[in-house]
Tab-separated table of N, CA and C and ligand atoms in Angstrom:
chain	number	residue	atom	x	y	z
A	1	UNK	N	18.363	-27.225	-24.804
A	1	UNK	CA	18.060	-27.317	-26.237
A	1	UNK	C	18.424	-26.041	-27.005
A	2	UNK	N	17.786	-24.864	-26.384
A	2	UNK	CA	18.037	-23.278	-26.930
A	2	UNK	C	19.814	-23.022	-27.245
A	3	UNK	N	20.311	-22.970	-28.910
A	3	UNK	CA	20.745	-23.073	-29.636
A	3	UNK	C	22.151	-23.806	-29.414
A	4	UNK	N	21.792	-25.057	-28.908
A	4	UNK	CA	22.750	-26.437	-28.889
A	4	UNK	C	22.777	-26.645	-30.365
A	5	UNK	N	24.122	-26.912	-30.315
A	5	UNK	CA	24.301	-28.253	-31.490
A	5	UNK	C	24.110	-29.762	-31.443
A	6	UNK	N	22.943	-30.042	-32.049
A	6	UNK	CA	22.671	-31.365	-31.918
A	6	UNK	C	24.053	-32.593	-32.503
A	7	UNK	N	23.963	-33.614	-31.890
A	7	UNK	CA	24.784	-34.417	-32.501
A	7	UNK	C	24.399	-35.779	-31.587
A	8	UNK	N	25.077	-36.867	-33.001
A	8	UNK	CA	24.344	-38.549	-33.317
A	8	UNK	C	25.220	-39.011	-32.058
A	9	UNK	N	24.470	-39.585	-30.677
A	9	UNK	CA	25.276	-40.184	-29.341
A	9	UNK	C	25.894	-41.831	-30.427
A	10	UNK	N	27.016	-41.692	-29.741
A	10	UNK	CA	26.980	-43.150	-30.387
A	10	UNK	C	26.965	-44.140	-29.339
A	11	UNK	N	27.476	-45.418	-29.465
A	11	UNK	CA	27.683	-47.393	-28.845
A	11	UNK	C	28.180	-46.487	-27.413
A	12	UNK	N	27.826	-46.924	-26.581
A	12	UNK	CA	28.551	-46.344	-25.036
A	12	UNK	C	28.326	-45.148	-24.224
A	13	UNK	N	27.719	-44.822	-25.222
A	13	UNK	CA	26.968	-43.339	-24.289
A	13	UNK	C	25.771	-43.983	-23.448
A	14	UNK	N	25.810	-43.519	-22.284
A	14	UNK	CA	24.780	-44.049	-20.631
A	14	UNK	C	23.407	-43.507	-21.867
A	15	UNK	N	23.309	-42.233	-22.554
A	15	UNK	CA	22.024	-42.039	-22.570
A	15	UNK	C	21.237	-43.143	-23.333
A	16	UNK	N	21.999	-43.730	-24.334
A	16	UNK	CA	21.662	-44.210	-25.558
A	16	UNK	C	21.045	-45.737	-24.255
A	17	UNK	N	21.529	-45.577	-22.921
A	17	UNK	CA	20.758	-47.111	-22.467
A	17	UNK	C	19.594	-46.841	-20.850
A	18	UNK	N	19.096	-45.501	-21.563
A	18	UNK	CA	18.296	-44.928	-20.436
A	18	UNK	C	16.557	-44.917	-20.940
A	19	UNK	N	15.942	-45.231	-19.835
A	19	UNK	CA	14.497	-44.855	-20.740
A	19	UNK	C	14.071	-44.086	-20.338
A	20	UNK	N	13.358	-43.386	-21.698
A	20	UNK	CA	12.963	-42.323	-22.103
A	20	UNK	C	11.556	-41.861	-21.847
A	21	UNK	N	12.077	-40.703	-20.902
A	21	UNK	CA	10.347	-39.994	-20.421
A	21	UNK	C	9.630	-39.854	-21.533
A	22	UNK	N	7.880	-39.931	-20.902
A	22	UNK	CA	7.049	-39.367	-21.978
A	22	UNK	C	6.814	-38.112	-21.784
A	23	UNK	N	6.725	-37.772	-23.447
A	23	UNK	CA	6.216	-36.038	-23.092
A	23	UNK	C	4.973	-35.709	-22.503
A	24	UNK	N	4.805	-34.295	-22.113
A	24	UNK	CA	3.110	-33.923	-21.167
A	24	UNK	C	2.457	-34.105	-23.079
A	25	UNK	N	2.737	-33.003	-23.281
A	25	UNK	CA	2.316	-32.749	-25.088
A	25	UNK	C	3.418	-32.303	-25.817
A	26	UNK	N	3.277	-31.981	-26.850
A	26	UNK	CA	3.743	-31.899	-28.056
A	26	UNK	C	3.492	-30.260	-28.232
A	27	UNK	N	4.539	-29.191	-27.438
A	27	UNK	CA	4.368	-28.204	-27.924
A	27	UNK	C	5.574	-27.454	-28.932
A	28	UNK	N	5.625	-26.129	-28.983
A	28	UNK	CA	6.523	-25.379	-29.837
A	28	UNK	C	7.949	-26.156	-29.404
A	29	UNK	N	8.304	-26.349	-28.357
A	29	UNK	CA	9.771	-26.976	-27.576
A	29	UNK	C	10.187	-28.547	-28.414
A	30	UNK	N	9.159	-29.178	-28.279
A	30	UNK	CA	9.009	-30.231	-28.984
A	30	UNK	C	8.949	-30.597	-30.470
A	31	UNK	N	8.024	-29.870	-30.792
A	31	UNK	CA	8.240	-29.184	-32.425
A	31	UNK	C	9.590	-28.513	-33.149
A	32	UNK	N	10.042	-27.956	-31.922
A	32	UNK	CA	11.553	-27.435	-32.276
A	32	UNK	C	12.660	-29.080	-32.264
A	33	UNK	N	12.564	-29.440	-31.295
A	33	UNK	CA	13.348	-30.930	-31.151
A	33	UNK	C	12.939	-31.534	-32.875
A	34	UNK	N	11.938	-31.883	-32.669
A	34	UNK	CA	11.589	-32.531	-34.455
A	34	UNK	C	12.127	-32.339	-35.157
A	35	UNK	N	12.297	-31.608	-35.157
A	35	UNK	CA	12.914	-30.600	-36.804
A	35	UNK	C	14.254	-30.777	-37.051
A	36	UNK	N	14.653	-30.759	-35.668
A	36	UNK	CA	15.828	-30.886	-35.422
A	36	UNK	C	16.319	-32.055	-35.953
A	37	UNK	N	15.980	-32.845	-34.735
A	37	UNK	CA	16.085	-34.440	-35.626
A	37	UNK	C	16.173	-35.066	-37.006
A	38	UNK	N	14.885	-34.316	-37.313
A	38	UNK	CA	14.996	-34.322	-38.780
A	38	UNK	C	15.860	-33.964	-39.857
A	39	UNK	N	16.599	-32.894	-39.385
A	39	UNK	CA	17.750	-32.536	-40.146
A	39	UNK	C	19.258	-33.312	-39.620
A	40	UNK	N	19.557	-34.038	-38.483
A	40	UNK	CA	20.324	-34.965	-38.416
A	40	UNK	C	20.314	-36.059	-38.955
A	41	UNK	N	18.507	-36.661	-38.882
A	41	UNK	CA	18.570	-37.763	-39.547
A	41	UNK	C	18.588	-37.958	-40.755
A	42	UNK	N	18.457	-36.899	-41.770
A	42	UNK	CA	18.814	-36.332	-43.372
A	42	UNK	C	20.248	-36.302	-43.339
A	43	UNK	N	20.933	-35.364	-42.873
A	43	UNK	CA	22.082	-35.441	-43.169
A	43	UNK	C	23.124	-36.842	-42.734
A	44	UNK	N	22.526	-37.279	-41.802
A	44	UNK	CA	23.551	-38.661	-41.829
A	44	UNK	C	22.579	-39.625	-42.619
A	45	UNK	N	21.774	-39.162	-43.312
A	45	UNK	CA	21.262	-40.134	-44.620
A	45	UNK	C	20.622	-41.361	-43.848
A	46	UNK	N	19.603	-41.232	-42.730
A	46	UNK	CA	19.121	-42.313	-41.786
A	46	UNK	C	17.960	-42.417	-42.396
A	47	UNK	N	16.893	-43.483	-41.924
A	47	UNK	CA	15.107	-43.900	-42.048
A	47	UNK	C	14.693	-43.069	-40.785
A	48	UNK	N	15.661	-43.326	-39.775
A	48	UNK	CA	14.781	-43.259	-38.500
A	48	UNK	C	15.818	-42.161	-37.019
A	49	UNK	N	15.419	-41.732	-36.240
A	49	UNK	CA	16.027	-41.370	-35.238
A	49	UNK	C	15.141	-41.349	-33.902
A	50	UNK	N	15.896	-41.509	-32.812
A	50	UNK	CA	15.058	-41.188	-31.421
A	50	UNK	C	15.773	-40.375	-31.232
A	51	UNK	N	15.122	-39.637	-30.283
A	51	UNK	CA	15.647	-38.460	-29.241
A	51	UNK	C	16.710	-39.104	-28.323
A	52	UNK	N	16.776	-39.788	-28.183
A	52	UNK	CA	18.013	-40.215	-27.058
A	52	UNK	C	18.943	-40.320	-27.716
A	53	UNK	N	18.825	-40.769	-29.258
A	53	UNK	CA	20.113	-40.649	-30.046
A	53	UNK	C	20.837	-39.020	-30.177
A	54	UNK	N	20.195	-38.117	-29.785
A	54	UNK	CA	20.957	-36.732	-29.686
A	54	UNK	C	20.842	-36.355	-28.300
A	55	UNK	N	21.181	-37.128	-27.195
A	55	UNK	CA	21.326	-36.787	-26.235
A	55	UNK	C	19.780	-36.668	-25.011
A	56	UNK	N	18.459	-36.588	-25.869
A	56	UNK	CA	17.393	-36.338	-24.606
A	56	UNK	C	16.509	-37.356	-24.967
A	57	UNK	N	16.567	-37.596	-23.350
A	57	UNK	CA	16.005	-38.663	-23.062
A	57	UNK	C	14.132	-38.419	-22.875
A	58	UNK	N	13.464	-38.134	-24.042
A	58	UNK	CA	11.937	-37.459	-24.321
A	58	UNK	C	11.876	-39.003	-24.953
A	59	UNK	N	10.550	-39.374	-25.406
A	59	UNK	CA	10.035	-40.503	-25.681
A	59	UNK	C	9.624	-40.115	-27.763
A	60	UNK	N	10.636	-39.741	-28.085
A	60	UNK	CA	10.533	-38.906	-29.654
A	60	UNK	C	11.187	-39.422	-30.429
A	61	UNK	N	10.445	-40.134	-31.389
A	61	UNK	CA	11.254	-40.379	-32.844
A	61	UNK	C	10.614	-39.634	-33.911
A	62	UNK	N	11.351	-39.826	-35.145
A	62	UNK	CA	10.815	-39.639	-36.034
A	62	UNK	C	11.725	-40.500	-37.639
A	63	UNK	N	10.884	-40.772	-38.080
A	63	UNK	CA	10.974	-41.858	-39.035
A	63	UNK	C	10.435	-41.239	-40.831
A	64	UNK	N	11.717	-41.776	-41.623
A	64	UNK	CA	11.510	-41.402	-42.983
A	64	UNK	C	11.805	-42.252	-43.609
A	65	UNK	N	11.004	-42.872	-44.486
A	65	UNK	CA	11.541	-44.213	-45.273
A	65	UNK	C	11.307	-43.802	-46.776
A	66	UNK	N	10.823	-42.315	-46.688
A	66	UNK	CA	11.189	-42.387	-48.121
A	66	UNK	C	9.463	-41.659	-48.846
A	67	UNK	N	8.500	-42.098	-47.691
A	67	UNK	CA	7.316	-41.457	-47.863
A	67	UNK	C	6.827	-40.177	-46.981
A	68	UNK	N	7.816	-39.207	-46.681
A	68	UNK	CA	7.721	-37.923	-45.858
A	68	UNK	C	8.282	-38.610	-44.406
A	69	UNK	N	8.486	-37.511	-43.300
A	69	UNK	CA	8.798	-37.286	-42.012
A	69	UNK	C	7.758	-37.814	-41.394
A	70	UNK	N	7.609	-38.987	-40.803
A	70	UNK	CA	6.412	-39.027	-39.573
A	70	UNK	C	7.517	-38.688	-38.104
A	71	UNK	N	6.550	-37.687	-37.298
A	71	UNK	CA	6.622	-37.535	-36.005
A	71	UNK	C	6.159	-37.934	-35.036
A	72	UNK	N	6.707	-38.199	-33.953
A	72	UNK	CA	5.394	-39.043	-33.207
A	72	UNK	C	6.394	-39.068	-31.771
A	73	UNK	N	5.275	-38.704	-31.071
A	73	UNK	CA	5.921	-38.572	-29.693
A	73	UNK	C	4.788	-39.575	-28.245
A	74	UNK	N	5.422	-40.326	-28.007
A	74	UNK	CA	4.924	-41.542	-26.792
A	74	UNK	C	4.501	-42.727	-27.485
A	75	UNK	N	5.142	-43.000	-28.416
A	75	UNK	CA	4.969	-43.993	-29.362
A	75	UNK	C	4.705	-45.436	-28.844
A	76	UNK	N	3.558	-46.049	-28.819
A	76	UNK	CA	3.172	-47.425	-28.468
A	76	UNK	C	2.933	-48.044	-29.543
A	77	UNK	N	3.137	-49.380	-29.465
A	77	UNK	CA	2.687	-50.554	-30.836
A	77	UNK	C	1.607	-51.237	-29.944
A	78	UNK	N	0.111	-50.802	-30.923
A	78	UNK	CA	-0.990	-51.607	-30.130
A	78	UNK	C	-1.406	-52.830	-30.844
A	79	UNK	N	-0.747	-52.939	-31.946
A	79	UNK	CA	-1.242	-54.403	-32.582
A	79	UNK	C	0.473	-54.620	-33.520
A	80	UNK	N	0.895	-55.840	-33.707
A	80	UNK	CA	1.551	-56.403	-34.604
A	80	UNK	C	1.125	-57.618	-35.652
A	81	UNK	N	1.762	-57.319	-36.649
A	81	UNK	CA	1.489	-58.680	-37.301
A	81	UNK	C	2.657	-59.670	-38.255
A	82	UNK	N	2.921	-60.831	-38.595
A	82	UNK	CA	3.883	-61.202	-39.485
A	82	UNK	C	4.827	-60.819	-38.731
A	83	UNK	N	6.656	-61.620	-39.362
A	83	UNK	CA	7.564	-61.019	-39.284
A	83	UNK	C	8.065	-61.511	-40.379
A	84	UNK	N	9.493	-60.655	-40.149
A	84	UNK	CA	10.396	-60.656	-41.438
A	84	UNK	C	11.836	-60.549	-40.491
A	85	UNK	N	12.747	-61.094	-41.279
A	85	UNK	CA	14.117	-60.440	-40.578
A	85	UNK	C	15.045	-60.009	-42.245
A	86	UNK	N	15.460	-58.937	-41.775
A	86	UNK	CA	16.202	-58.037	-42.434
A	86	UNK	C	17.627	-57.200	-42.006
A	87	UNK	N	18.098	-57.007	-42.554
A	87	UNK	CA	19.434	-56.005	-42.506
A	87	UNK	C	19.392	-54.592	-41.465
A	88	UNK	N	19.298	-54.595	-40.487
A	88	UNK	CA	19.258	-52.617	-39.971
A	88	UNK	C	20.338	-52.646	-39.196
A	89	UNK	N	20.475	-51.481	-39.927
A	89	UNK	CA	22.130	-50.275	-39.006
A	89	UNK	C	21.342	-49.437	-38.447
A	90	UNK	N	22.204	-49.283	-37.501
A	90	UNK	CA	22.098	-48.041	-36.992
A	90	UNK	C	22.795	-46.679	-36.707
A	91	UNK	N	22.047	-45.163	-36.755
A	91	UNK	CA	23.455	-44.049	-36.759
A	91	UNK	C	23.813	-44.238	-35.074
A	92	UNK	N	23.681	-44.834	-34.585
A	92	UNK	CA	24.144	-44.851	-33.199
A	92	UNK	C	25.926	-45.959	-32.795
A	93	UNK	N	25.476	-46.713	-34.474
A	93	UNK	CA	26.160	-47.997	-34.254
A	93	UNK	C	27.240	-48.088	-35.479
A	94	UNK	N	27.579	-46.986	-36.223
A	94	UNK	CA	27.876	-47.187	-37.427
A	94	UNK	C	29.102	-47.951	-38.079
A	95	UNK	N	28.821	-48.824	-39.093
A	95	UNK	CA	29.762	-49.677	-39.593
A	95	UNK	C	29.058	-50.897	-39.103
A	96	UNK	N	27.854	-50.752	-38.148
A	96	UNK	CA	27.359	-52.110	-37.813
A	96	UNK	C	26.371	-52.592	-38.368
A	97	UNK	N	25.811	-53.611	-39.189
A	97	UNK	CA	24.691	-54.228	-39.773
A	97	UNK	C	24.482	-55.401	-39.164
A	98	UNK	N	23.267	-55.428	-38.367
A	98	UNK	CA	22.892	-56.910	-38.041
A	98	UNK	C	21.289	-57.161	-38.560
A	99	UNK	N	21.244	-58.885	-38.653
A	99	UNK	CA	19.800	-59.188	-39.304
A	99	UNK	C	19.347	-59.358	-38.044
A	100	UNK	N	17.962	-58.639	-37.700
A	100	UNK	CA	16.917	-58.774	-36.910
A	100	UNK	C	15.264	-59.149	-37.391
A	101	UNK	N	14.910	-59.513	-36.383
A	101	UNK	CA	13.641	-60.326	-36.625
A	101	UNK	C	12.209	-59.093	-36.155
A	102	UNK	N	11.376	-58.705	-37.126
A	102	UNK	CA	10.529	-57.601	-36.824
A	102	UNK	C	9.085	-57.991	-37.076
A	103	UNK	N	8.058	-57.386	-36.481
A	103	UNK	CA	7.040	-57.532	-37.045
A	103	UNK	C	6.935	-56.990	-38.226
A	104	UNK	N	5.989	-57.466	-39.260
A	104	UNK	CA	5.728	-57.228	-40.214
A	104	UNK	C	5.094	-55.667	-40.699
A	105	UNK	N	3.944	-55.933	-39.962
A	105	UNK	CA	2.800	-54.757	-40.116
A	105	UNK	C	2.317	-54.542	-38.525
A	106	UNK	N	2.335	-53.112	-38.197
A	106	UNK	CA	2.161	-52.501	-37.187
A	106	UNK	C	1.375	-51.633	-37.010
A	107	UNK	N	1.026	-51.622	-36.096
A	107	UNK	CA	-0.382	-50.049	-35.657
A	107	UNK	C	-0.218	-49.484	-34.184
A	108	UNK	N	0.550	-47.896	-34.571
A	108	UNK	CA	0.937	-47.584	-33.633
A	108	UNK	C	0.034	-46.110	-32.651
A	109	UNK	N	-0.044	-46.400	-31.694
A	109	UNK	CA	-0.841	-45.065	-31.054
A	109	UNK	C	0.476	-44.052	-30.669
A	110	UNK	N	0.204	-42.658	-31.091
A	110	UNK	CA	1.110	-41.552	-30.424
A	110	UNK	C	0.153	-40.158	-30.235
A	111	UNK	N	1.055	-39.165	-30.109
A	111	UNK	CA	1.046	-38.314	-30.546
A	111	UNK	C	1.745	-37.595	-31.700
A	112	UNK	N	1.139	-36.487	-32.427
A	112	UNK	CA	1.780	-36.130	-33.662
A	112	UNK	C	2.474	-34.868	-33.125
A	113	UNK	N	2.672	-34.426	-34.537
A	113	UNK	CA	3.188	-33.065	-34.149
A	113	UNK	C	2.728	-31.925	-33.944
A	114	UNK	N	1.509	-31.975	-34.254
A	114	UNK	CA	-0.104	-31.072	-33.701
A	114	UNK	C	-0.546	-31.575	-32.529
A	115	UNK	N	0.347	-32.388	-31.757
A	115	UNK	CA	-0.413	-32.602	-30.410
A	115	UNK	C	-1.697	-33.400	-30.806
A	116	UNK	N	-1.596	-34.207	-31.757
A	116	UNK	CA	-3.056	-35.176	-31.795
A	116	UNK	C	-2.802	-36.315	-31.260
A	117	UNK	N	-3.785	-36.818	-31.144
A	117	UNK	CA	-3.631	-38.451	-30.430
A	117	UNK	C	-4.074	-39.162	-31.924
A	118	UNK	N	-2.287	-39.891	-32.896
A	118	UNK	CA	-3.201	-40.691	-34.033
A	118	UNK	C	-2.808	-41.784	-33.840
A	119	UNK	N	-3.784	-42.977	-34.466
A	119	UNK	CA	-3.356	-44.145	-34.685
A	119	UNK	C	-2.166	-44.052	-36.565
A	120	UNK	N	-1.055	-45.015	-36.369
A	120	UNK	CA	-0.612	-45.043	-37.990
A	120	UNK	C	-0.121	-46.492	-37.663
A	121	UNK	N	-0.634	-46.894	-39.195
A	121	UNK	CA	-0.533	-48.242	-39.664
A	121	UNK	C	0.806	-48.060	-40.529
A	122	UNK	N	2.142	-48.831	-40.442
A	122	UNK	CA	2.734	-49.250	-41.099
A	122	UNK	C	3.302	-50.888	-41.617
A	123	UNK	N	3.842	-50.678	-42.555
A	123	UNK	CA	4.309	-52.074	-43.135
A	123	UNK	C	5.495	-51.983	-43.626
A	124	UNK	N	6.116	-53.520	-43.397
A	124	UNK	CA	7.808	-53.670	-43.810
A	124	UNK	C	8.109	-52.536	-43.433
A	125	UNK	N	9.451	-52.381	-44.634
A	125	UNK	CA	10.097	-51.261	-44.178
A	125	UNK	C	9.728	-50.065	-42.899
A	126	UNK	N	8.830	-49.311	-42.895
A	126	UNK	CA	8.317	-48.361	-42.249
A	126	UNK	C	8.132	-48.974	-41.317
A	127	UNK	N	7.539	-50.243	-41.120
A	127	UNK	CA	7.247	-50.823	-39.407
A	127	UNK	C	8.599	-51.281	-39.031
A	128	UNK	N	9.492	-51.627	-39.890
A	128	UNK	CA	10.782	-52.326	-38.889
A	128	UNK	C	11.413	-51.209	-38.638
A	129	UNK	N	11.512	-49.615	-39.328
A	129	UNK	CA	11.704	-48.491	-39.066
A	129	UNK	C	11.545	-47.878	-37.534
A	130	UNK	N	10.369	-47.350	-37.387
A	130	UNK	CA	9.200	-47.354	-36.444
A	130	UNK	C	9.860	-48.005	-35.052
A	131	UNK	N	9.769	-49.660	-35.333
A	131	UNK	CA	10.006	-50.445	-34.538
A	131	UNK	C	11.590	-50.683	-33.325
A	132	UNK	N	12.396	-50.251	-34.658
A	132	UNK	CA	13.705	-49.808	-34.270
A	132	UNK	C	14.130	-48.643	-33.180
A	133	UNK	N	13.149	-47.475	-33.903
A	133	UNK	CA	13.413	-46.148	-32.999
A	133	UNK	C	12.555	-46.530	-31.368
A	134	UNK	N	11.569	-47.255	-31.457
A	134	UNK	CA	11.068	-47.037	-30.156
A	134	UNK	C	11.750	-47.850	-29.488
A	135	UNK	N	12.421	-49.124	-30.011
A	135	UNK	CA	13.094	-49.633	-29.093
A	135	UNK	C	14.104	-48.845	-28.178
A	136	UNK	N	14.699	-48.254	-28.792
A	136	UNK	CA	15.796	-46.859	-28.692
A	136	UNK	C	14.952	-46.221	-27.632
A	137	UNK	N	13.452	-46.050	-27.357
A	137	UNK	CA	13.167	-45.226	-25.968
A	137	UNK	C	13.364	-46.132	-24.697
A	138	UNK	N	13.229	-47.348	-25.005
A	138	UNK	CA	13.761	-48.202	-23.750
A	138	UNK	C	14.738	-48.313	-23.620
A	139	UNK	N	15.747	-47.494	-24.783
A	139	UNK	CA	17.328	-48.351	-24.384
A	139	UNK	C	17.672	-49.542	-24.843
A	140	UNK	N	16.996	-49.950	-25.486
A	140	UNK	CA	17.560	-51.221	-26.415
A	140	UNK	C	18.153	-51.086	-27.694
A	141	UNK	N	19.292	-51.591	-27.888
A	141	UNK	CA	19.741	-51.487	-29.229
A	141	UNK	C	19.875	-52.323	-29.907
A	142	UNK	N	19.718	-52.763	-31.435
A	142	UNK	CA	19.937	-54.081	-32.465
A	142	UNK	C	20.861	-54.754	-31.946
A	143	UNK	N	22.334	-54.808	-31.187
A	143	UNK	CA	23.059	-55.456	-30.500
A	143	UNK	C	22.399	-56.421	-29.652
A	144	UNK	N	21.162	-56.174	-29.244
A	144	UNK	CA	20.370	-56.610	-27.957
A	144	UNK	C	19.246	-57.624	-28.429
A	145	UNK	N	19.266	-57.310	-29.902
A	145	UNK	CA	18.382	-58.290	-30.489
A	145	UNK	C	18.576	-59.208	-31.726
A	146	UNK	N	20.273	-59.532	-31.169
A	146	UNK	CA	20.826	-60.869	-32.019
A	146	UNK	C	21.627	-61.978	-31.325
A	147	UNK	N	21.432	-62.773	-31.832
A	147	UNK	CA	22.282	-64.004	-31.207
A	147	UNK	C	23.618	-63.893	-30.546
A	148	UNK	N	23.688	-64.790	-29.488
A	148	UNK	CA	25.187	-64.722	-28.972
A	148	UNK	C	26.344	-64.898	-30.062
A	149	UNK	N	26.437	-65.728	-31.077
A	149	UNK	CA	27.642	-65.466	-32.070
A	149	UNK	C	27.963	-64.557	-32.491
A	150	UNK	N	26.562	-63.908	-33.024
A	150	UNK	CA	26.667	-62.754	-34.429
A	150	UNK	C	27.034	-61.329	-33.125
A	151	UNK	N	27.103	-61.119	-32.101
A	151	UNK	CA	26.896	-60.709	-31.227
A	151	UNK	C	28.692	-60.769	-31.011
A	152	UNK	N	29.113	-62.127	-31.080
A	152	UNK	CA	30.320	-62.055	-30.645
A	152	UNK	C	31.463	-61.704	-31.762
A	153	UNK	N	30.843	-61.279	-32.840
A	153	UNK	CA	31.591	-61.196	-33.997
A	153	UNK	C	31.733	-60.238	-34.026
A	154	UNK	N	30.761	-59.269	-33.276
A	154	UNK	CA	30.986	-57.968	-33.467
A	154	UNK	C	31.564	-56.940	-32.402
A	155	UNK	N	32.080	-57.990	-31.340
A	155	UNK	CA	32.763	-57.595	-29.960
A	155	UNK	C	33.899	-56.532	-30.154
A	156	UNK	N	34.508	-56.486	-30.988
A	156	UNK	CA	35.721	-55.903	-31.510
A	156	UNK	C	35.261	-54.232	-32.106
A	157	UNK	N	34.374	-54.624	-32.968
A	157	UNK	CA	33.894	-52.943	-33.039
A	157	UNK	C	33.333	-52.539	-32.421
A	158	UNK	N	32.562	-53.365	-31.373
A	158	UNK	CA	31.590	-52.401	-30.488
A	158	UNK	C	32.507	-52.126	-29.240
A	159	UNK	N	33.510	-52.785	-29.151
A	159	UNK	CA	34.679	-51.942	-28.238
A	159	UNK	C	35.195	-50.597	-28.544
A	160	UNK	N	35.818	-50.916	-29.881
A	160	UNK	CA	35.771	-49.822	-30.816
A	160	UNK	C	35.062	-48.170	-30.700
A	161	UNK	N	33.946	-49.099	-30.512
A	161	UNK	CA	33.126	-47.493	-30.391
A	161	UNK	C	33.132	-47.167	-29.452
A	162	UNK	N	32.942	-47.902	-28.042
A	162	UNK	CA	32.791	-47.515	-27.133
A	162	UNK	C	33.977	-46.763	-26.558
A	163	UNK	N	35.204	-46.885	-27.160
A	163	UNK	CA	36.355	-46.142	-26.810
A	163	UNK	C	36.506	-44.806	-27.713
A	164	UNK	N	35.445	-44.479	-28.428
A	164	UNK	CA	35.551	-43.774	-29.399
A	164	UNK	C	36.727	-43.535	-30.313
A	165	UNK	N	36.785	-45.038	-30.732
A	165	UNK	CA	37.492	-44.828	-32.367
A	165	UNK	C	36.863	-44.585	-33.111
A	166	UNK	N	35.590	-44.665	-33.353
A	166	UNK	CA	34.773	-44.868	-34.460
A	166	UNK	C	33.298	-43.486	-34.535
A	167	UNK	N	33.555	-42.477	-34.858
A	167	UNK	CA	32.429	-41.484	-35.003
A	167	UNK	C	31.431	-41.689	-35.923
A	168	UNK	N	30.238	-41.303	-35.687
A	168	UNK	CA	29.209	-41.153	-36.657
A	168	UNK	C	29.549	-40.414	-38.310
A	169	UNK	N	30.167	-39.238	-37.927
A	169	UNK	CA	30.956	-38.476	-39.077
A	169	UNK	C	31.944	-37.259	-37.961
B	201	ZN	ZN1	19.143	-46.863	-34.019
């Protein structure tokens, strides 16, 4: 980590389909990762990022929809509710938009960035947010959660990336 340049893994990178350890806690090391993130996921103008999307495989997202940075590290969904399906890209996937099917409203247990143990309730946006990045600690990507057509429509760019024609920026 000690003064790497972070950068967005994209479609075909092994890490982006590995799951992701949990952290012991949430110390200065970790706090440093955050931040980090945070300034990738600003500058490529994202809601959301995991840690595996810059290469480490830690159990860390962090999510901005517009109402501040939430951090959150070992992220579980202990209740869902409703769904919705909507539009999400991803910076892992870019140029790709597929409609996925999400829970609505969510309540998630983690840790913060003070090393607390909190519960946070989100809705829409922020939960299909949320919902997105943790998938990303198992290694699942929106590719993984659409139909075989829409899936096959998009065979061509996700070759694409995987040969790296196609960069994040
Ligand atoms: Zn993503």
């Amino acid at each position: 980590l000690k003064g790497s340049k972070v950068e967005i893994r994209t479609y075909g990178d092994p890490v982006l389909r590995k799951k992701a350890e949990p952290v012991d806690s949430v110390g200065p090391e970790e706090q440093k990762l955050f931040d980090e993130m945070e300034q990738v996921m600003n500058c490529a103008q994202g809601v959301g990022l995991a840690a595996p999307q810059v290469g480490i495989s830690k159990q860390m997202i962090v999510v901005d929809v517009g109402q501040g940075p939430l951090k959150l590290a070992n992220p579980k969904i202990i209740k869902s509710e409703g769904s919705k399906v909507a539009e999400e890209g991803c910076l892992s996937l870019p140029g790709v938009s597929i409609k996925v099917k999400r829970a609505f409203k969510i309540t998630v247990e983690a840790l913060n960035y003070d090393n607390q143990k909190v519960s946070v309730e989100a809705g829409d946006l922020a939960a299909r947010a949320i919902q997105h990045e943790i998938d990303h600690l198992s290694g699942t990507l929106i590719v993984d959660r659409t139909g075989f057509w829409s899936k096959f429509s998009l065979l061509k760019k996700l070759r694409q990336l995987k040969d790296g024609k196609w960069k994040a920026y």
